[in-house]
mmCIF file of C-alpha atoms and ligand atoms in Angstrom:
data_model
loop_
_atom_site.group_PDB
_atom_site.id
_atom_site.type_symbol
_atom_site.label_atom_id
_atom_site.label_comp_id
_atom_site.label_asym_id
_atom_site.label_seq_id
_atom_site.Cartn_x
_atom_site.Cartn_y
_atom_site.Cartn_z
ATOM 1 C CA MET A 1203 29.048 5.080 -10.719
ATOM 2 C CA ARG A 1204 27.669 1.713 -11.499
ATOM 3 C CA ILE A 1205 24.446 0.153 -9.467
ATOM 4 C CA ALA A 1206 23.658 -3.681 -10.360
ATOM 5 C CA THR A 1207 19.802 -3.658 -9.716
ATOM 6 C CA VAL A 1208 18.471 -7.308 -8.916
ATOM 7 C CA VAL A 1209 15.062 -8.521 -9.519
ATOM 8 C CA GLY A 1210 13.296 -11.400 -10.472
ATOM 9 C CA ALA A 1211 9.599 -11.399 -9.467
ATOM 10 C CA ARG A 1212 6.749 -9.292 -10.358
ATOM 11 C CA PRO A 1213 6.630 -6.474 -7.934
ATOM 12 C CA GLN A 1214 9.952 -5.906 -8.238
ATOM 13 C CA PHE A 1215 9.756 -4.849 -12.086
ATOM 14 C CA LEU A 1216 7.229 -2.209 -10.858
ATOM 15 C CA LYS A 1217 9.617 -1.022 -8.364
ATOM 16 C CA ALA A 1218 12.436 -1.108 -10.657
ATOM 17 C CA ALA A 1219 10.599 0.680 -12.943
ATOM 18 C CA THR A 1220 10.062 3.809 -11.166
ATOM 19 C CA ILE A 1221 14.296 4.016 -10.633
ATOM 20 C CA ALA A 1222 15.094 3.412 -14.145
ATOM 21 C CA ARG A 1223 12.468 6.168 -15.444
ATOM 22 C CA ARG A 1224 13.947 8.578 -13.150
ATOM 23 C CA LEU A 1225 17.433 7.935 -14.124
ATOM 24 C CA ARG A 1226 16.795 9.218 -17.627
ATOM 25 C CA ASP A 1227 16.798 12.802 -16.129
ATOM 26 C CA PRO A 1228 20.289 14.295 -16.785
ATOM 27 C CA ALA A 1229 20.937 15.258 -13.116
ATOM 28 C CA PHE A 1230 21.538 11.373 -12.514
ATOM 29 C CA SER A 1231 23.746 10.946 -15.949
ATOM 30 C CA GLY A 1232 26.540 9.957 -13.527
ATOM 31 C CA ILE A 1233 24.877 6.855 -12.644
ATOM 32 C CA ASP A 1234 24.715 3.542 -15.054
ATOM 33 C CA GLU A 1235 22.618 1.006 -13.901
ATOM 34 C CA VAL A 1236 22.478 -2.875 -15.118
ATOM 35 C CA ILE A 1237 19.317 -4.924 -14.547
ATOM 36 C CA ILE A 1238 19.899 -8.610 -13.551
ATOM 37 C CA HIS A 1239 17.112 -10.590 -13.505
ATOM 38 C CA THR A 1240 17.226 -13.841 -11.660
ATOM 39 C CA GLY A 1241 14.484 -15.517 -13.395
ATOM 40 C CA GLN A 1242 12.257 -16.190 -10.321
ATOM 41 C CA HIS A 1243 9.445 -15.081 -12.625
ATOM 42 C CA TYR A 1244 9.564 -16.178 -16.145
ATOM 43 C CA ASP A 1245 6.179 -16.392 -17.850
ATOM 44 C CA ASP A 1246 5.538 -13.506 -20.289
ATOM 45 C CA ASN A 1247 2.525 -12.243 -18.486
ATOM 46 C CA MET A 1248 4.482 -12.167 -15.202
ATOM 47 C CA SER A 1249 7.644 -10.788 -16.510
ATOM 48 C CA GLY A 1250 8.283 -10.091 -19.815
ATOM 49 C CA SER A 1251 4.922 -8.200 -20.359
ATOM 50 C CA PHE A 1252 5.889 -5.765 -17.479
ATOM 51 C CA PHE A 1253 9.288 -4.954 -19.157
ATOM 52 C CA ARG A 1254 7.297 -4.056 -22.136
ATOM 53 C CA GLU A 1255 4.478 -2.204 -20.638
ATOM 54 C CA LEU A 1256 6.372 -0.104 -18.125
ATOM 55 C CA ASP A 1257 9.551 0.391 -20.665
ATOM 56 C CA ILE A 1258 12.006 -0.904 -18.522
ATOM 57 C CA PRO A 1259 15.629 -1.419 -19.865
ATOM 58 C CA SER A 1260 16.263 -5.135 -20.921
ATOM 59 C CA PRO A 1261 18.260 -6.904 -18.326
ATOM 60 C CA GLY A 1262 22.056 -6.916 -18.960
ATOM 61 C CA PHE A 1263 22.010 -10.604 -17.435
ATOM 62 C CA ASN A 1264 19.061 -12.988 -17.185
ATOM 63 C CA LEU A 1265 19.934 -15.697 -15.043
ATOM 64 C CA ARG A 1266 17.073 -17.969 -15.803
ATOM 65 C CA ILE A 1267 16.944 -19.595 -12.284
ATOM 66 C CA GLY A 1268 13.263 -20.441 -12.482
ATOM 67 C CA SER A 1269 10.876 -22.109 -9.770
ATOM 68 C CA GLY A 1270 12.245 -24.563 -7.107
ATOM 69 C CA ARG A 1271 11.840 -25.027 -3.496
ATOM 70 C CA ALA A 1272 13.184 -22.355 -1.420
ATOM 71 C CA GLY A 1273 16.822 -23.546 -0.728
ATOM 72 C CA ALA A 1274 17.421 -24.722 -4.173
ATOM 73 C CA GLN A 1275 16.110 -21.541 -5.965
ATOM 74 C CA THR A 1276 17.953 -19.305 -3.620
ATOM 75 C CA GLY A 1277 21.150 -21.321 -3.803
ATOM 76 C CA ALA A 1278 20.925 -21.562 -7.447
ATOM 77 C CA MET A 1279 20.791 -17.541 -7.603
ATOM 78 C CA MET A 1280 23.450 -17.203 -5.537
ATOM 79 C CA ALA A 1281 25.730 -19.343 -7.684
ATOM 80 C CA ALA A 1282 24.915 -17.127 -10.613
ATOM 81 C CA LEU A 1283 24.956 -14.011 -8.957
ATOM 82 C CA GLU A 1284 28.366 -14.699 -7.797
ATOM 83 C CA THR A 1285 29.833 -15.014 -11.205
ATOM 84 C CA CYS A 1286 27.814 -11.926 -12.645
ATOM 85 C CA LEU A 1287 28.882 -9.553 -10.300
ATOM 86 C CA ASP A 1288 32.650 -10.705 -10.337
ATOM 87 C CA ASP A 1289 32.221 -9.880 -14.342
ATOM 88 C CA LEU A 1290 30.214 -6.806 -13.559
ATOM 89 C CA LYS A 1291 32.264 -5.079 -10.550
ATOM 90 C CA PRO A 1292 29.373 -2.756 -9.853
ATOM 91 C CA ASP A 1293 29.754 0.043 -7.262
ATOM 92 C CA LEU A 1294 26.716 -1.178 -5.552
ATOM 93 C CA VAL A 1295 24.181 -3.526 -5.692
ATOM 94 C CA LEU A 1296 20.471 -2.292 -5.489
ATOM 95 C CA VAL A 1297 17.553 -4.765 -4.132
ATOM 96 C CA TYR A 1298 13.736 -4.732 -3.625
ATOM 97 C CA GLY A 1299 11.598 -5.859 -1.276
ATOM 98 C CA ASP A 1300 11.530 -9.197 0.255
ATOM 99 C CA THR A 1301 11.470 -12.353 -2.482
ATOM 100 C CA ASN A 1302 13.959 -14.862 -2.648
ATOM 101 C CA SER A 1303 15.802 -13.131 -5.438
ATOM 102 C CA THR A 1304 16.324 -10.053 -2.948
ATOM 103 C CA LEU A 1305 18.068 -12.519 -0.193
ATOM 104 C CA ALA A 1306 20.307 -14.269 -2.881
ATOM 105 C CA ALA A 1307 21.438 -10.945 -3.910
ATOM 106 C CA ALA A 1308 21.800 -9.442 -0.723
ATOM 107 C CA LEU A 1309 23.846 -12.621 0.478
ATOM 108 C CA VAL A 1310 25.901 -12.515 -2.599
ATOM 109 C CA ALA A 1311 26.753 -8.753 -2.224
ATOM 110 C CA ALA A 1312 27.403 -8.786 1.145
ATOM 111 C CA LYS A 1313 30.031 -11.646 1.174
ATOM 112 C CA ALA A 1314 31.953 -10.175 -1.885
ATOM 113 C CA GLY A 1315 31.972 -6.730 0.155
ATOM 114 C CA LEU A 1316 29.924 -4.744 -2.170
ATOM 115 C CA PRO A 1317 27.805 -2.144 -0.943
ATOM 116 C CA LEU A 1318 23.914 -3.177 -0.699
ATOM 117 C CA ALA A 1319 21.054 -0.861 -0.726
ATOM 118 C CA HIS A 1320 17.639 -2.289 -0.026
ATOM 119 C CA VAL A 1321 14.341 -0.467 -1.140
ATOM 120 C CA GLU A 1322 11.429 -0.996 0.666
ATOM 121 C CA ALA A 1323 13.626 -1.817 4.092
ATOM 122 C CA GLY A 1324 12.174 -1.933 7.607
ATOM 123 C CA LEU A 1325 8.747 -3.787 6.808
ATOM 124 C CA ARG A 1326 7.891 -6.618 9.523
ATOM 125 C CA SER A 1327 5.094 -9.021 9.768
ATOM 126 C CA PHE A 1328 6.704 -10.344 13.032
ATOM 127 C CA ARG A 1329 5.801 -13.811 11.729
ATOM 128 C CA ARG A 1330 8.968 -15.941 11.206
ATOM 129 C CA ALA A 1331 6.637 -18.629 9.247
ATOM 130 C CA MET A 1332 6.350 -16.406 6.426
ATOM 131 C CA PRO A 1333 8.986 -16.715 3.771
ATOM 132 C CA GLU A 1334 9.173 -13.003 2.946
ATOM 133 C CA GLU A 1335 9.855 -11.919 6.580
ATOM 134 C CA ILE A 1336 12.949 -14.174 6.815
ATOM 135 C CA ASN A 1337 14.105 -12.443 3.240
ATOM 136 C CA ARG A 1338 13.451 -8.955 4.931
ATOM 137 C CA VAL A 1339 15.185 -9.538 8.117
ATOM 138 C CA VAL A 1340 18.030 -10.995 6.605
ATOM 139 C CA THR A 1341 18.481 -8.251 3.784
ATOM 140 C CA ASP A 1342 17.902 -5.115 6.201
ATOM 141 C CA ARG A 1343 20.502 -6.833 8.510
ATOM 142 C CA LEU A 1344 23.084 -6.828 5.359
ATOM 143 C CA SER A 1345 22.306 -3.634 3.692
ATOM 144 C CA ASP A 1346 24.521 -0.860 3.824
ATOM 145 C CA HIS A 1347 21.586 1.901 2.879
ATOM 146 C CA LEU A 1348 18.203 1.388 3.726
ATOM 147 C CA PHE A 1349 15.347 3.289 2.006
ATOM 148 C CA CYS A 1350 12.108 2.829 4.075
ATOM 149 C CA PRO A 1351 8.476 3.595 2.909
ATOM 150 C CA THR A 1352 6.723 4.454 5.957
ATOM 151 C CA LYS A 1353 7.671 5.781 9.539
ATOM 152 C CA ALA A 1354 6.535 2.348 10.799
ATOM 153 C CA SER A 1355 9.512 0.906 8.450
ATOM 154 C CA VAL A 1356 11.775 3.464 10.158
ATOM 155 C CA ASN A 1357 10.599 2.452 13.573
ATOM 156 C CA ASN A 1358 11.111 -1.211 13.212
ATOM 157 C CA LEU A 1359 14.468 -0.775 12.286
ATOM 158 C CA ALA A 1360 15.395 1.508 15.360
ATOM 159 C CA THR A 1361 13.732 -1.008 17.435
ATOM 160 C CA GLU A 1362 16.166 -3.519 15.905
ATOM 161 C CA GLY A 1363 18.895 -1.076 16.845
ATOM 162 C CA ARG A 1364 19.659 0.451 13.183
ATOM 163 C CA ARG A 1365 19.789 3.951 12.978
ATOM 164 C CA GLU A 1366 22.527 4.594 10.743
ATOM 165 C CA ASN A 1367 21.693 5.055 6.955
ATOM 166 C CA VAL A 1368 18.248 4.991 7.281
ATOM 167 C CA HIS A 1369 16.229 7.019 5.103
ATOM 168 C CA LEU A 1370 12.642 7.752 5.118
ATOM 169 C CA VAL A 1371 11.954 8.410 1.216
ATOM 170 C CA GLY A 1372 8.504 7.362 0.701
ATOM 171 C CA ASP A 1373 7.113 4.632 -1.490
ATOM 172 C CA VAL A 1374 7.994 3.979 -4.976
ATOM 173 C CA MET A 1375 4.825 1.896 -5.311
ATOM 174 C CA PHE A 1376 3.309 5.405 -4.893
ATOM 175 C CA ASP A 1377 5.328 6.722 -7.975
ATOM 176 C CA ALA A 1378 4.341 3.614 -9.785
ATOM 177 C CA TYR A 1379 0.867 4.153 -9.092
ATOM 178 C CA ARG A 1380 0.746 7.723 -10.142
ATOM 179 C CA HIS A 1381 2.592 7.307 -13.297
ATOM 180 C CA THR A 1382 0.371 4.741 -14.569
ATOM 181 C CA MET A 1383 -2.657 6.214 -13.757
ATOM 182 C CA SER A 1384 -1.804 9.363 -15.554
ATOM 183 C CA HIS A 1385 -2.245 7.698 -18.658
ATOM 184 C CA ILE A 1386 -4.454 4.761 -18.434
ATOM 185 C CA ASP A 1387 -8.004 4.948 -20.314
ATOM 186 C CA THR A 1388 -9.787 3.474 -17.509
ATOM 187 C CA VAL A 1389 -13.285 3.103 -19.148
ATOM 188 C CA GLN A 1390 -11.895 1.323 -22.095
ATOM 189 C CA VAL A 1391 -10.244 -0.967 -19.787
ATOM 190 C CA LEU A 1392 -13.747 -1.360 -17.850
ATOM 191 C CA ASN A 1393 -15.602 -1.757 -21.359
ATOM 192 C CA LYS A 1394 -13.065 -4.516 -22.515
ATOM 193 C CA PHE A 1395 -13.876 -6.613 -19.183
ATOM 194 C CA GLY A 1396 -17.454 -5.855 -19.548
ATOM 195 C CA LEU A 1397 -17.690 -4.501 -16.026
ATOM 196 C CA ALA A 1398 -19.551 -1.454 -14.569
ATOM 197 C CA PRO A 1399 -17.454 1.426 -12.115
ATOM 198 C CA ARG A 1400 -18.198 0.310 -8.630
ATOM 199 C CA GLY A 1401 -20.334 -2.785 -9.762
ATOM 200 C CA TYR A 1402 -17.436 -5.559 -9.087
ATOM 201 C CA VAL A 1403 -14.930 -6.815 -6.656
ATOM 202 C CA MET A 1404 -11.288 -7.499 -7.404
ATOM 203 C CA ALA A 1405 -9.499 -10.313 -5.900
ATOM 204 C CA THR A 1406 -6.179 -11.746 -5.817
ATOM 205 C CA VAL A 1407 -4.614 -14.350 -3.888
ATOM 206 C CA HIS A 1408 -0.616 -15.996 -4.128
ATOM 207 C CA ARG A 1409 0.835 -16.506 -0.799
ATOM 208 C CA ALA A 1410 2.036 -19.715 0.180
ATOM 209 C CA GLU A 1411 0.180 -19.394 3.706
ATOM 210 C CA ASN A 1412 -2.848 -19.262 1.585
ATOM 211 C CA THR A 1413 -2.349 -21.120 -1.665
ATOM 212 C CA ASP A 1414 -0.756 -23.838 0.133
ATOM 213 C CA ASP A 1415 -3.061 -24.251 2.903
ATOM 214 C CA PRO A 1416 -6.015 -26.467 1.657
ATOM 215 C CA GLY A 1417 -8.601 -25.198 4.374
ATOM 216 C CA ARG A 1418 -7.348 -21.638 4.040
ATOM 217 C CA LEU A 1419 -7.919 -21.888 0.452
ATOM 218 C CA ALA A 1420 -11.090 -23.297 0.215
ATOM 219 C CA GLY A 1421 -12.151 -20.798 2.676
ATOM 220 C CA ILE A 1422 -11.177 -17.817 0.341
ATOM 221 C CA ILE A 1423 -12.744 -19.437 -2.796
ATOM 222 C CA ARG A 1424 -16.190 -20.184 -0.866
ATOM 223 C CA SER A 1425 -16.358 -16.798 0.289
ATOM 224 C CA LEU A 1426 -15.701 -15.243 -3.127
ATOM 225 C CA ALA A 1427 -17.748 -17.529 -4.788
ATOM 226 C CA GLU A 1428 -20.646 -16.659 -2.532
ATOM 227 C CA ILE A 1429 -20.081 -12.934 -3.526
ATOM 228 C CA ALA A 1430 -19.889 -13.638 -6.757
ATOM 229 C CA GLU A 1431 -23.571 -14.647 -6.696
ATOM 230 C CA GLU A 1432 -24.314 -11.005 -5.683
ATOM 231 C CA LEU A 1433 -21.798 -8.984 -7.530
ATOM 232 C CA PRO A 1434 -19.184 -10.079 -10.510
ATOM 233 C CA VAL A 1435 -15.785 -11.042 -8.524
ATOM 234 C CA LEU A 1436 -12.551 -10.823 -10.852
ATOM 235 C CA LEU A 1437 -9.908 -13.110 -9.935
ATOM 236 C CA PRO A 1438 -6.851 -12.841 -12.059
ATOM 237 C CA LEU A 1439 -4.796 -16.029 -11.087
ATOM 238 C CA HIS A 1440 -1.130 -15.865 -10.184
ATOM 239 C CA PRO A 1441 0.408 -19.291 -11.118
ATOM 240 C CA ARG A 1442 0.771 -20.834 -7.822
ATOM 241 C CA THR A 1443 -3.011 -20.329 -6.969
ATOM 242 C CA GLN A 1444 -3.757 -21.740 -10.500
ATOM 243 C CA ALA A 1445 -1.891 -24.744 -9.650
ATOM 244 C CA ALA A 1446 -3.266 -25.148 -6.233
ATOM 245 C CA LEU A 1447 -6.658 -25.164 -7.767
ATOM 246 C CA ASP A 1448 -6.011 -27.504 -10.493
ATOM 247 C CA HIS A 1449 -4.882 -29.854 -7.399
ATOM 248 C CA SER A 1450 -7.481 -29.224 -5.145
ATOM 249 C CA GLY A 1451 -10.606 -29.764 -7.446
ATOM 250 C CA LEU A 1452 -12.408 -26.728 -5.745
ATOM 251 C CA SER A 1453 -15.418 -25.188 -7.308
ATOM 252 C CA THR A 1454 -14.883 -21.620 -8.068
ATOM 253 C CA GLY A 1455 -18.257 -21.105 -8.824
ATOM 254 C CA ALA A 1456 -19.354 -17.744 -10.353
ATOM 255 C CA ILE A 1457 -16.088 -16.362 -9.668
ATOM 256 C CA ARG A 1458 -14.753 -14.971 -12.814
ATOM 257 C CA LEU A 1459 -11.142 -16.201 -13.377
ATOM 258 C CA CYS A 1460 -8.573 -14.923 -15.670
ATOM 259 C CA ASP A 1461 -4.574 -14.849 -16.464
ATOM 260 C CA PRO A 1462 -2.556 -12.324 -14.413
ATOM 261 C CA LEU A 1463 -3.146 -8.844 -15.670
ATOM 262 C CA GLY A 1464 -0.631 -6.462 -16.733
ATOM 263 C CA HIS A 1465 -0.214 -3.233 -14.585
ATOM 264 C CA GLY A 1466 -2.320 -0.710 -16.556
ATOM 265 C CA ASN A 1467 -5.395 -3.302 -16.854
ATOM 266 C CA MET A 1468 -5.201 -3.939 -13.157
ATOM 267 C CA MET A 1469 -4.689 -0.268 -11.989
ATOM 268 C CA ALA A 1470 -7.490 0.537 -14.171
ATOM 269 C CA LEU A 1471 -9.803 -2.274 -13.021
ATOM 270 C CA LEU A 1472 -8.711 -1.636 -9.207
ATOM 271 C CA SER A 1473 -9.227 2.122 -9.165
ATOM 272 C CA GLN A 1474 -13.131 1.432 -10.200
ATOM 273 C CA ALA A 1475 -13.814 -1.469 -8.217
ATOM 274 C CA ALA A 1476 -16.409 -1.693 -5.244
ATOM 275 C CA ALA A 1477 -13.686 -3.569 -2.967
ATOM 276 C CA LEU A 1478 -10.457 -5.354 -3.161
ATOM 277 C CA ALA A 1479 -9.821 -8.637 -1.418
ATOM 278 C CA THR A 1480 -6.035 -9.738 -1.641
ATOM 279 C CA ASP A 1481 -3.162 -11.134 0.425
ATOM 280 C CA SER A 1482 -0.893 -9.210 -2.056
ATOM 281 C CA GLY A 1483 1.477 -6.279 0.034
ATOM 282 C CA GLY A 1484 1.283 -4.044 -3.292
ATOM 283 C CA LEU A 1485 -2.032 -4.307 -3.912
ATOM 284 C CA GLN A 1486 -3.191 -3.232 -0.371
ATOM 285 C CA LYS A 1487 -1.215 0.121 -1.103
ATOM 286 C CA GLU A 1488 -2.528 0.592 -4.354
ATOM 287 C CA ALA A 1489 -6.263 0.345 -3.136
ATOM 288 C CA TYR A 1490 -5.551 2.820 -0.611
ATOM 289 C CA PHE A 1491 -3.943 5.069 -3.388
ATOM 290 C CA ALA A 1492 -7.049 4.882 -5.251
ATOM 291 C CA VAL A 1493 -9.535 5.022 -2.070
ATOM 292 C CA VAL A 1494 -10.848 1.673 -2.805
ATOM 293 C CA PRO A 1495 -11.779 -0.215 0.646
ATOM 294 C CA CYS A 1496 -9.272 -2.982 0.868
ATOM 295 C CA ILE A 1497 -10.057 -6.524 2.478
ATOM 296 C CA THR A 1498 -6.609 -8.109 3.438
ATOM 297 C CA LEU A 1499 -6.820 -11.877 3.560
ATOM 298 C CA ARG A 1500 -4.057 -12.427 6.045
ATOM 299 C CA ASP A 1501 -3.546 -12.725 9.570
ATOM 300 C CA GLU A 1502 -1.443 -9.302 9.340
ATOM 301 C CA THR A 1503 -0.230 -6.661 7.488
ATOM 302 C CA GLU A 1504 3.280 -4.823 6.981
ATOM 303 C CA TRP A 1505 1.217 -1.927 5.887
ATOM 304 C CA ILE A 1506 -0.489 -1.037 8.940
ATOM 305 C CA GLU A 1507 -1.132 2.675 8.055
ATOM 306 C CA THR A 1508 -3.902 1.448 5.781
ATOM 307 C CA LEU A 1509 -5.688 -0.225 8.557
ATOM 308 C CA ASP A 1510 -5.758 3.340 10.715
ATOM 309 C CA SER A 1511 -8.227 4.948 8.581
ATOM 310 C CA GLY A 1512 -10.233 1.868 8.003
ATOM 311 C CA TRP A 1513 -9.609 1.743 4.046
ATOM 312 C CA ASN A 1514 -7.984 -1.514 4.893
ATOM 313 C CA ARG A 1515 -9.328 -4.353 7.209
ATOM 314 C CA LEU A 1516 -7.877 -7.560 7.964
ATOM 315 C CA ALA A 1517 -9.980 -10.801 7.270
ATOM 316 C CA PRO A 1518 -7.809 -13.762 8.356
ATOM 317 C CA PRO A 1519 -8.846 -17.233 6.557
ATOM 318 C CA SER A 1520 -9.414 -19.498 9.295
ATOM 319 C CA GLY A 1521 -9.735 -22.579 7.075
ATOM 320 C CA LYS A 1522 -12.807 -23.383 9.432
ATOM 321 C CA LYS A 1523 -15.908 -24.451 7.698
ATOM 322 C CA GLY A 1524 -18.597 -22.516 7.961
ATOM 323 C CA ASP A 1525 -16.331 -19.261 8.813
ATOM 324 C CA ASN A 1526 -17.899 -16.206 7.010
ATOM 325 C CA THR A 1527 -15.570 -13.658 8.105
ATOM 326 C CA ILE A 1528 -14.091 -13.100 4.555
ATOM 327 C CA ARG A 1529 -17.623 -12.868 3.173
ATOM 328 C CA ASP A 1530 -18.901 -10.568 5.796
ATOM 329 C CA THR A 1531 -15.917 -8.373 5.978
ATOM 330 C CA ILE A 1532 -15.982 -7.663 2.309
ATOM 331 C CA LEU A 1533 -19.634 -7.104 2.181
ATOM 332 C CA GLY A 1534 -19.176 -4.809 5.340
ATOM 333 C CA ALA A 1535 -16.223 -2.805 3.860
ATOM 334 C CA ILE A 1536 -18.505 -2.022 0.383
ATOM 335 C CA ARG A 1537 -21.635 -1.121 2.474
ATOM 336 C CA GLN A 1538 -19.870 0.874 5.181
ATOM 337 C CA HIS A 1539 -16.496 2.454 3.779
ATOM 338 C CA PRO A 1540 -14.764 5.312 5.766
ATOM 339 C CA GLY A 1541 -16.085 7.949 3.123
ATOM 340 C CA GLU A 1542 -13.208 10.530 3.888
ATOM 341 C CA THR A 1543 -10.259 10.347 1.633
ATOM 342 C CA PRO A 1544 -7.204 8.784 3.730
ATOM 343 C CA PRO A 1545 -3.840 10.859 4.669
ATOM 344 C CA GLU A 1546 -1.243 10.565 2.419
ATOM 345 C CA VAL A 1547 1.312 8.221 4.074
ATOM 346 C CA TYR A 1548 3.615 7.069 1.302
ATOM 347 C CA GLY A 1549 5.481 10.089 0.390
ATOM 348 C CA ASP A 1550 5.043 12.750 -2.564
ATOM 349 C CA GLY A 1551 5.154 10.257 -5.492
ATOM 350 C CA ASP A 1552 9.113 10.799 -6.210
ATOM 351 C CA ALA A 1553 10.538 8.312 -3.781
ATOM 352 C CA ALA A 1554 12.846 7.154 -6.729
ATOM 353 C CA GLY A 1555 14.418 10.739 -7.248
ATOM 354 C CA LYS A 1556 14.976 10.774 -3.186
ATOM 355 C CA ILE A 1557 16.790 7.199 -3.403
ATOM 356 C CA LEU A 1558 18.912 8.448 -6.718
ATOM 357 C CA ARG A 1559 20.027 11.798 -5.176
ATOM 358 C CA LEU A 1560 21.101 9.859 -1.787
ATOM 359 C CA LEU A 1561 22.870 7.085 -4.001
ATOM 360 C CA ARG A 1562 24.580 9.896 -6.188
ATOM 361 C CA ASP A 1563 26.007 11.583 -3.228
ATOM 362 C CA ILE A 1564 27.340 8.435 -1.355
HETATM 363 C C1 UD1 B 1200 7.288 -14.332 -4.691
HETATM 364 C C2 UD1 B 1200 7.618 -13.713 -3.660
HETATM 365 C C3 UD1 B 1200 6.532 -12.858 -3.158
HETATM 366 C C4 UD1 B 1200 5.982 -12.086 -4.198
HETATM 367 C C5 UD1 B 1200 5.302 -12.699 -5.240
HETATM 368 C C6 UD1 B 1200 5.065 -11.738 -6.145
HETATM 369 C C7 UD1 B 1200 9.437 -15.223 -2.538
HETATM 370 C C8 UD1 B 1200 9.569 -15.888 -1.415
HETATM 371 N N1 UD1 B 1200 7.702 -14.955 -2.743
HETATM 372 O O1 UD1 B 1200 6.140 -15.528 -4.591
HETATM 373 O O2 UD1 B 1200 6.859 -12.243 -1.697
HETATM 374 O O3 UD1 B 1200 4.566 -11.222 -3.455
HETATM 375 O O4 UD1 B 1200 6.555 -13.571 -5.657
HETATM 376 O O5 UD1 B 1200 3.920 -12.640 -7.155
HETATM 377 O O6 UD1 B 1200 10.094 -14.909 -3.047
HETATM 378 N N2 UD1 B 1200 5.479 -19.592 -11.368
HETATM 379 C C9 UD1 B 1200 4.962 -19.872 -12.817
HETATM 380 N N3 UD1 B 1200 5.599 -19.167 -13.671
HETATM 381 C C10 UD1 B 1200 6.362 -17.999 -13.173
HETATM 382 C C11 UD1 B 1200 6.442 -17.533 -11.827
HETATM 383 C C12 UD1 B 1200 6.144 -18.508 -10.968
HETATM 384 O O7 UD1 B 1200 4.783 -20.644 -13.118
HETATM 385 O O8 UD1 B 1200 6.516 -17.208 -14.089
HETATM 386 C C13 UD1 B 1200 5.154 -20.865 -10.448
HETATM 387 C C14 UD1 B 1200 6.367 -21.949 -10.233
HETATM 388 O O9 UD1 B 1200 5.728 -23.242 -10.246
HETATM 389 C C15 UD1 B 1200 6.407 -21.598 -8.838
HETATM 390 C C16 UD1 B 1200 4.989 -20.856 -8.285
HETATM 391 O O10 UD1 B 1200 4.651 -20.316 -9.398
HETATM 392 O O11 UD1 B 1200 6.445 -22.663 -7.857
HETATM 393 C C17 UD1 B 1200 5.614 -19.986 -7.272
HETATM 394 O O12 UD1 B 1200 6.536 -18.843 -7.727
HETATM 395 P P1 UD1 B 1200 7.612 -18.341 -6.753
HETATM 396 O O13 UD1 B 1200 8.516 -17.704 -7.275
HETATM 397 O O14 UD1 B 1200 8.268 -19.459 -6.027
HETATM 398 O O15 UD1 B 1200 7.106 -17.667 -5.707
HETATM 399 P P2 UD1 B 1200 5.671 -16.343 -5.633
HETATM 400 O O16 UD1 B 1200 4.495 -17.208 -5.094
HETATM 401 O O17 UD1 B 1200 5.584 -16.005 -6.990
#
C-alpha cells in the first residue's frame, strides 16, 4: 500500500514524524510512505531543522509553494499536488491538522477520487472567521477516514452527522511529546538559555487573529512586557509575528526575543516553565502533558479538555487599552495552579500505531 503524506507547516512535521517513526516497525512493512512537502513553511528553522531533528525521511517531492494570500497559496498548492499525485498514484492520501496545505491536499485527493485520511479530525473552534476552522470543516467533510484525538472531536463529528469511519485513536502530539522528552537533556537546555527551573514564562504568538490585529497584538506584547519586569519572558518569534512587530514599531521592553526554536529545545524549556502563554494549538496540549499552567491567548480553544482541570485558562486579547486580563491571568496561573496532575485524555502515547493498524487493514 502506498500512502502519500502531504505536509507543509511546522506542526505537521512533528505529527508526520510520529507515523514515519512507527512505520519502521516490521508489522507495517507493507506500507510505503512518500512525503510531499508543499513548501508552505520554508525557512530552515521552520522546516529543514525539524526534518533533521526528528529524523523524518526526506520528502519525495518539495512543491516549494511558499507564502501568499490564502487563495493564491492554496490554489498554487492544488495545481502542483494534482500533477504530483497523478505521477505517484498513491492508494491513499494522508493529511494532518488544519493548515492551507491540509485543505489543498484534501480538495485534490477528493477530486482525483483518491481515498483521504485526516489525522486530528473533528476539532472545532466554531468560529468561521478563523482560516483553520474552514480548513478543518472542509477536510473532515471530504475525508474517508477520520482519526480523532479526543472524545470531544468524535462528538463534534457526530453532531455534524458523521459517524462512519470515525476512529478515536488519541493524539499523535502525545506520542511526539513522550518521544522527545525521553531523550532531551532539560538541564543542559536551561543552562544554555540561562534560565532557572520554574523561574520564567514561555510565550508564543502566531495566529492571524492576533498578529494581524494591531490592538490585540499591542495588548499581548504590553502584558508580556509587564510580566517581564518581574520574571523573564522568552518569546520565540514566528516569522509572521516578527513581521508584524517590525511593521508596528511596538516596544517589546524586557521580553527576551529569539528565533523559532527546534522541538527539543522548545519542549525542554516548556517543561520547566512557570507558565506558558500561547495562541498555538499544539503548545496548549504540550503544556498539559508537561503539567505546566497554560494561558491561551484566544477567545476559545478546540482543546476544551485542557480547560476542565484548570491547567489551561483562556485570556482573550480584547485589543482595549488598559485591559489587564492577560497579565492578571498569567500571574494568577503561576500563583494558583490546580496542583493535581491532570487526567490523561489524549490517549496512551501510541496514536500513530493505532492509525497505521487501521490503515493497514483497510
Ligand atoms: C500556518 C497555519 C496554522 C499553523 C501555523 C504553524 C494556515 C492557514 N495556518 O500559519 O494553522 O498553526 O502554520 O506555524 O495554514 N513565513 C516565513 N517563513 C516560513 C513560513 C512563513 O517567513 O518558513 C512567513 C510568511 O511571510 C507568511 C507568514 O509567515 O506570510 C505566515 O505563514 P503562513 O504559512 O501563511 O501561515 P502561518 O501563520 O505559519
